[in-house]
Tab-separated table of C-alpha atoms in Angstrom:
chain	number	residue	atom	x	y	z
A	1	MET	CA	-30.258	59.047	-56.858
A	2	PRO	CA	-26.584	59.950	-55.240
A	3	SER	CA	-23.370	58.062	-56.583
A	4	SER	CA	-22.463	56.325	-53.239
A	5	VAL	CA	-25.854	54.671	-52.478
A	6	THR	CA	-26.624	51.711	-52.681
A	7	ARG	CA	-29.876	50.453	-54.785
A	8	ARG	CA	-31.477	47.454	-53.451
A	9	THR	CA	-33.906	47.115	-56.005
A	10	ALA	CA	-34.367	43.735	-56.067
A	11	PHE	CA	-35.393	43.811	-51.995
A	12	GLY	CA	-37.862	46.271	-52.588
A	13	VAL	CA	-36.016	48.301	-50.047
A	14	PHE	CA	-31.131	49.914	-47.507
A	15	GLY	CA	-38.839	65.170	-50.171
A	16	ILE	CA	-36.331	65.233	-48.317
A	17	ALA	CA	-36.907	67.493	-44.920
A	18	GLY	CA	-34.715	68.486	-41.774
A	19	ILE	CA	-33.873	67.522	-39.132
A	20	SER	CA	-36.285	69.148	-37.732
A	21	LEU	CA	-38.841	66.662	-39.061
A	22	LEU	CA	-37.161	63.110	-38.215
A	23	SER	CA	-36.442	64.992	-34.864
A	24	ALA	CA	-39.991	65.315	-34.340
A	25	CYS	CA	-41.777	61.682	-35.278
A	26	SER	CA	-39.829	58.836	-33.336
A	27	ALA	CA	-42.712	56.571	-32.055
A	28	ARG	CA	-39.787	56.735	-28.598
A	29	SER	CA	-37.296	57.007	-26.717
A	30	SER	CA	-34.350	54.407	-27.156
A	31	TYR	CA	-33.853	51.375	-30.427
A	32	LYS	CA	-31.256	49.629	-28.194
A	33	GLY	CA	-31.998	46.230	-28.402
A	34	LYS	CA	-32.381	43.494	-31.286
A	35	ILE	CA	-34.882	43.781	-33.748
A	36	ASN	CA	-38.100	41.848	-34.011
A	37	PHE	CA	-39.094	41.312	-38.033
A	38	ASN	CA	-42.240	39.198	-37.845
A	39	SER	CA	-44.258	40.892	-41.057
A	40	TYR	CA	-44.482	38.538	-43.180
A	41	LYS	CA	-46.605	37.005	-46.473
A	42	GLY	CA	-49.114	34.598	-45.611
A	43	ILE	CA	-49.006	31.661	-42.944
A	44	THR	CA	-45.720	30.128	-43.842
A	45	ALA	CA	-43.327	31.356	-41.670
A	46	ALA	CA	-46.315	29.051	-39.116
A	47	LEU	CA	-45.099	26.238	-41.653
A	48	TYR	CA	-41.678	27.145	-41.947
A	49	LYS	CA	-39.226	22.967	-41.639
A	50	PRO	CA	-35.590	23.413	-41.137
A	51	GLY	CA	-33.821	21.795	-43.162
A	52	THR	CA	-31.271	18.710	-42.405
A	53	GLU	CA	-28.603	16.468	-43.977
A	54	GLN	CA	-30.806	14.376	-45.610
A	55	ASP	CA	-33.576	17.386	-47.369
A	56	PRO	CA	-33.618	20.925	-47.932
A	57	PRO	CA	-35.104	23.747	-45.629
A	58	ALA	CA	-38.998	24.295	-46.479
A	59	ASN	CA	-41.452	27.219	-46.633
A	60	ILE	CA	-39.657	29.902	-46.062
A	61	PRO	CA	-41.264	32.467	-45.791
A	62	GLU	CA	-40.799	35.949	-47.283
A	63	PRO	CA	-40.425	38.989	-46.078
A	64	MET	CA	-43.340	41.854	-46.482
A	65	TYR	CA	-42.000	45.335	-47.309
A	66	TYR	CA	-44.508	47.830	-46.299
A	67	ALA	CA	-44.985	51.761	-46.214
A	68	GLY	CA	-44.517	52.519	-42.282
A	69	LEU	CA	-40.217	51.677	-44.053
A	70	ASN	CA	-40.346	54.467	-45.752
A	71	GLU	CA	-41.185	57.033	-43.276
A	72	ARG	CA	-38.853	59.668	-42.637
A	73	THR	CA	-38.464	59.114	-38.495
A	74	ALA	CA	-36.343	57.029	-36.405
A	75	GLU	CA	-38.997	53.947	-36.377
A	76	GLY	CA	-39.123	53.773	-40.593
A	77	LEU	CA	-35.531	53.820	-39.964
A	78	TYR	CA	-35.718	51.452	-37.447
A	79	LYS	CA	-37.505	48.877	-40.085
A	80	PHE	CA	-36.146	49.586	-42.781
A	81	ILE	CA	-32.881	48.030	-40.795
A	82	GLY	CA	-35.511	45.104	-39.573
A	83	PHE	CA	-36.705	44.311	-43.486
A	84	GLU	CA	-33.146	44.281	-45.096
A	85	VAL	CA	-31.791	41.583	-42.719
A	86	ALA	CA	-35.387	39.558	-42.806
A	87	TYR	CA	-34.961	40.125	-46.396
A	88	TYR	CA	-31.422	38.752	-46.426
A	89	ASN	CA	-32.637	36.248	-44.379
A	90	TYR	CA	-34.768	34.835	-47.408
A	91	LEU	CA	-32.215	35.044	-50.223
A	92	LEU	CA	-29.710	33.436	-48.416
A	93	PHE	CA	-32.287	30.356	-47.532
A	94	ARG	CA	-33.085	31.486	-51.954
A	95	GLY	CA	-29.561	30.077	-52.282
A	96	PHE	CA	-28.681	33.726	-52.783
A	97	THR	CA	-25.123	34.505	-51.643
A	98	SER	CA	-22.815	37.631	-51.376
A	99	PRO	CA	-19.616	39.262	-49.707
A	100	TRP	CA	-22.032	41.251	-48.411
A	101	ILE	CA	-23.219	38.344	-45.502
A	102	GLU	CA	-19.318	36.462	-46.156
A	103	ARG	CA	-17.830	40.149	-44.370
A	104	GLY	CA	-20.258	40.358	-42.289
A	105	PHE	CA	-23.060	43.031	-43.062
A	106	THR	CA	-19.908	45.126	-43.372
A	107	ASP	CA	-20.118	46.008	-47.604
A	108	SER	CA	-22.899	46.955	-49.195
A	109	SER	CA	-21.944	47.769	-52.203
A	110	SER	CA	-22.881	44.118	-53.583
A	111	CYS	CA	-26.617	44.028	-54.309
A	112	PRO	CA	-28.577	40.372	-55.907
A	113	CYS	CA	-27.922	41.105	-60.113
A	114	TYR	CA	-23.994	41.274	-59.198
A	115	SER	CA	-23.860	38.510	-57.120
A	116	THR	CA	-24.258	34.659	-57.197
A	117	TYR	CA	-27.220	32.276	-56.197
A	118	ARG	CA	-25.498	28.266	-54.979
A	119	ASP	CA	-27.454	25.849	-55.808
A	120	ILE	CA	-29.961	24.985	-53.269
A	121	SER	CA	-30.649	21.946	-54.006
A	122	ASP	CA	-26.656	20.732	-53.891
A	123	ARG	CA	-25.842	23.313	-50.539
A	124	TRP	CA	-28.541	25.221	-48.611
A	125	LEU	CA	-28.908	26.609	-45.446
A	126	ILE	CA	-29.640	24.950	-42.056
A	127	SER	CA	-31.003	26.061	-39.203
A	128	ASP	CA	-33.842	26.019	-36.551
A	129	THR	CA	-35.163	29.220	-37.359
A	130	TYR	CA	-36.050	30.644	-40.511
A	131	ALA	CA	-34.282	34.279	-38.435
A	132	PRO	CA	-30.350	32.606	-37.905
A	133	LEU	CA	-29.401	37.033	-38.657
A	134	THR	CA	-30.241	39.030	-36.038
A	135	VAL	CA	-29.316	42.728	-36.163
A	136	SER	CA	-29.120	45.151	-32.567
A	137	ILE	CA	-29.513	48.463	-32.422
A	138	MET	CA	-26.619	49.428	-29.889
A	139	ASP	CA	-26.813	53.173	-29.952
A	140	ASP	CA	-30.534	54.363	-27.811
A	141	MET	CA	-30.168	56.897	-31.111
A	142	PRO	CA	-28.882	57.532	-34.712
A	143	PHE	CA	-26.767	60.444	-34.988
A	144	GLU	CA	-26.616	62.942	-38.034
A	145	GLY	CA	-23.937	61.701	-39.991
A	146	PRO	CA	-21.314	64.471	-41.709
A	147	LYS	CA	-23.826	65.315	-44.937
A	148	ASP	CA	-27.083	67.122	-44.683
A	149	ASN	CA	-30.501	63.544	-44.453
A	150	THR	CA	-27.161	60.888	-42.808
A	151	TYR	CA	-27.109	59.281	-39.991
A	152	VAL	CA	-25.157	56.557	-38.571
A	153	TRP	CA	-26.636	53.965	-36.023
A	154	THR	CA	-23.682	51.643	-34.594
A	155	ILE	CA	-25.525	47.670	-34.669
A	156	LYS	CA	-23.881	44.456	-34.619
A	157	LEU	CA	-25.188	41.650	-36.501
A	158	GLU	CA	-25.278	38.428	-35.223
A	159	ALA	CA	-25.893	34.544	-36.233
A	160	ASP	CA	-27.511	31.320	-34.227
A	161	SER	CA	-24.315	29.478	-33.724
A	162	ALA	CA	-26.731	26.003	-35.342
A	163	ALA	CA	-27.119	27.336	-38.092
A	164	ARG	CA	-24.784	26.495	-41.064
A	165	LEU	CA	-24.475	26.489	-44.121
A	166	TYR	CA	-24.312	22.917	-45.636
A	167	ASP	CA	-22.916	20.891	-49.427
A	168	LYS	CA	-23.780	17.764	-49.534
A	169	THR	CA	-21.413	16.290	-52.219
A	170	SER	CA	-18.956	17.200	-50.138
A	171	HIS	CA	-20.585	16.819	-46.389
A	172	GLN	CA	-19.234	19.584	-44.848
A	173	SER	CA	-20.716	22.706	-43.516
A	174	VAL	CA	-19.999	25.624	-42.394
A	175	ASN	CA	-21.002	27.986	-39.912
A	176	LEU	CA	-22.865	31.436	-40.266
A	177	ASN	CA	-21.219	32.639	-36.589
A	178	SER	CA	-17.531	31.801	-38.160
A	179	LEU	CA	-17.857	34.410	-40.847
A	180	ASP	CA	-16.520	37.304	-40.901
A	181	GLY	CA	-17.221	40.554	-39.248
A	182	ILE	CA	-20.598	38.925	-37.229
A	183	GLY	CA	-20.499	39.481	-32.999
A	184	THR	CA	-18.990	43.254	-34.597
A	185	GLU	CA	-20.352	46.537	-33.443
A	186	TYR	CA	-20.113	48.354	-36.166
A	187	LYS	CA	-21.608	51.817	-37.648
A	188	GLY	CA	-24.523	51.923	-40.609
A	189	TYR	CA	-24.326	54.813	-43.363
A	190	PHE	CA	-27.653	55.765	-43.667
A	191	GLU	CA	-29.315	58.372	-45.883
A	192	TYR	CA	-33.376	58.856	-46.517
A	193	SER	CA	-33.793	60.634	-49.766
A	194	TYR	CA	-36.151	59.581	-52.714
A	195	GLY	CA	-38.938	59.855	-50.620
A	196	ARG	CA	-36.946	56.451	-48.512
A	197	TRP	CA	-34.292	54.751	-46.926
A	198	TRP	CA	-30.249	53.877	-48.261
A	199	ILE	CA	-28.142	51.973	-47.050
A	200	LEU	CA	-24.220	53.932	-47.845
A	201	ASP	CA	-21.935	52.042	-48.947
A	202	ARG	CA	-19.608	52.196	-45.283
A	203	SER	CA	-16.064	53.686	-47.017
A	204	PHE	CA	-17.726	57.084	-47.637
A	205	LEU	CA	-17.842	57.688	-43.942
A	206	PRO	CA	-15.304	59.854	-43.068
A	207	SER	CA	-12.089	58.088	-41.008
A	208	SER	CA	-12.314	60.770	-38.615
A	209	TRP	CA	-16.119	60.870	-37.850
A	210	SER	CA	-17.659	60.520	-33.832
A	211	PRO	CA	-20.537	60.142	-32.493
A	212	GLY	CA	-21.564	64.440	-32.262
A	213	LYS	CA	-24.959	66.003	-32.029
A	214	THR	CA	-27.170	62.768	-31.486
A	215	ALA	CA	-30.903	63.298	-33.537
A	216	SER	CA	-33.719	63.597	-30.566
A	217	PHE	CA	-36.794	62.034	-31.352
C-alpha cells in the first residue's frame, strides 16, 4: 500500500489499469450534485429515533458496504465517497470523534484506531436525520491526478443546520455546521490500487497542481 494512503479499515473502506479503462466504464455523463446514499443494513433506517436533550438517539442505521464500491469507474468512486460519509455519520452517532470531521473532512490522516470515543450516555448527537453530514460533488467528472492511478474531485461537505452535539452534563451544544471547513469546497484526492479506492491525504497533492485532463467516462 502506498505510504501516502490512508487505509480506513474500520469503514470496510477511503489490479491497476490505465485511464482508458476508467473512462470506458462510466454510468453517466455528470455526477455533479449531492450524493444520496441509501444502502443500509436491515430496516433500522425506517426505525431511526432522533435524540433529544433527555434521551440519546436509537436505532442508528449502519451503512452497508457492497461490491460496487470497489469498481474502478467514476460510478465506483462516486459510491465510495457516498459510503465514506454515510459511515462517518454512523460513527458520529456511535460516539466516534476525530480531527477528520472537526477539520471539515479535509484531513484523511486520522482513522478510528487513532481517535477517541466519547461516552454516548453523556454526550450524543441530536439530529432529525441519521445522515446530518452530506457531501456534494462539484465537478461533472473527476480529473486525472498528478500521479498514475490518482484522481481529484472537488467536493463539498455540508451539515444539517439543526444537527448538534449535546453535552448532558453542561447542557451545552455544538452545531455540526459550525465546525471548520463545513460548507467549503476542496479538492478530494483519491487513488485506485489493490482492487479498491483509497482516500489520499490532501497534503500530498502538489500545491502547483491545477485541473487538467478530465476523465471522459
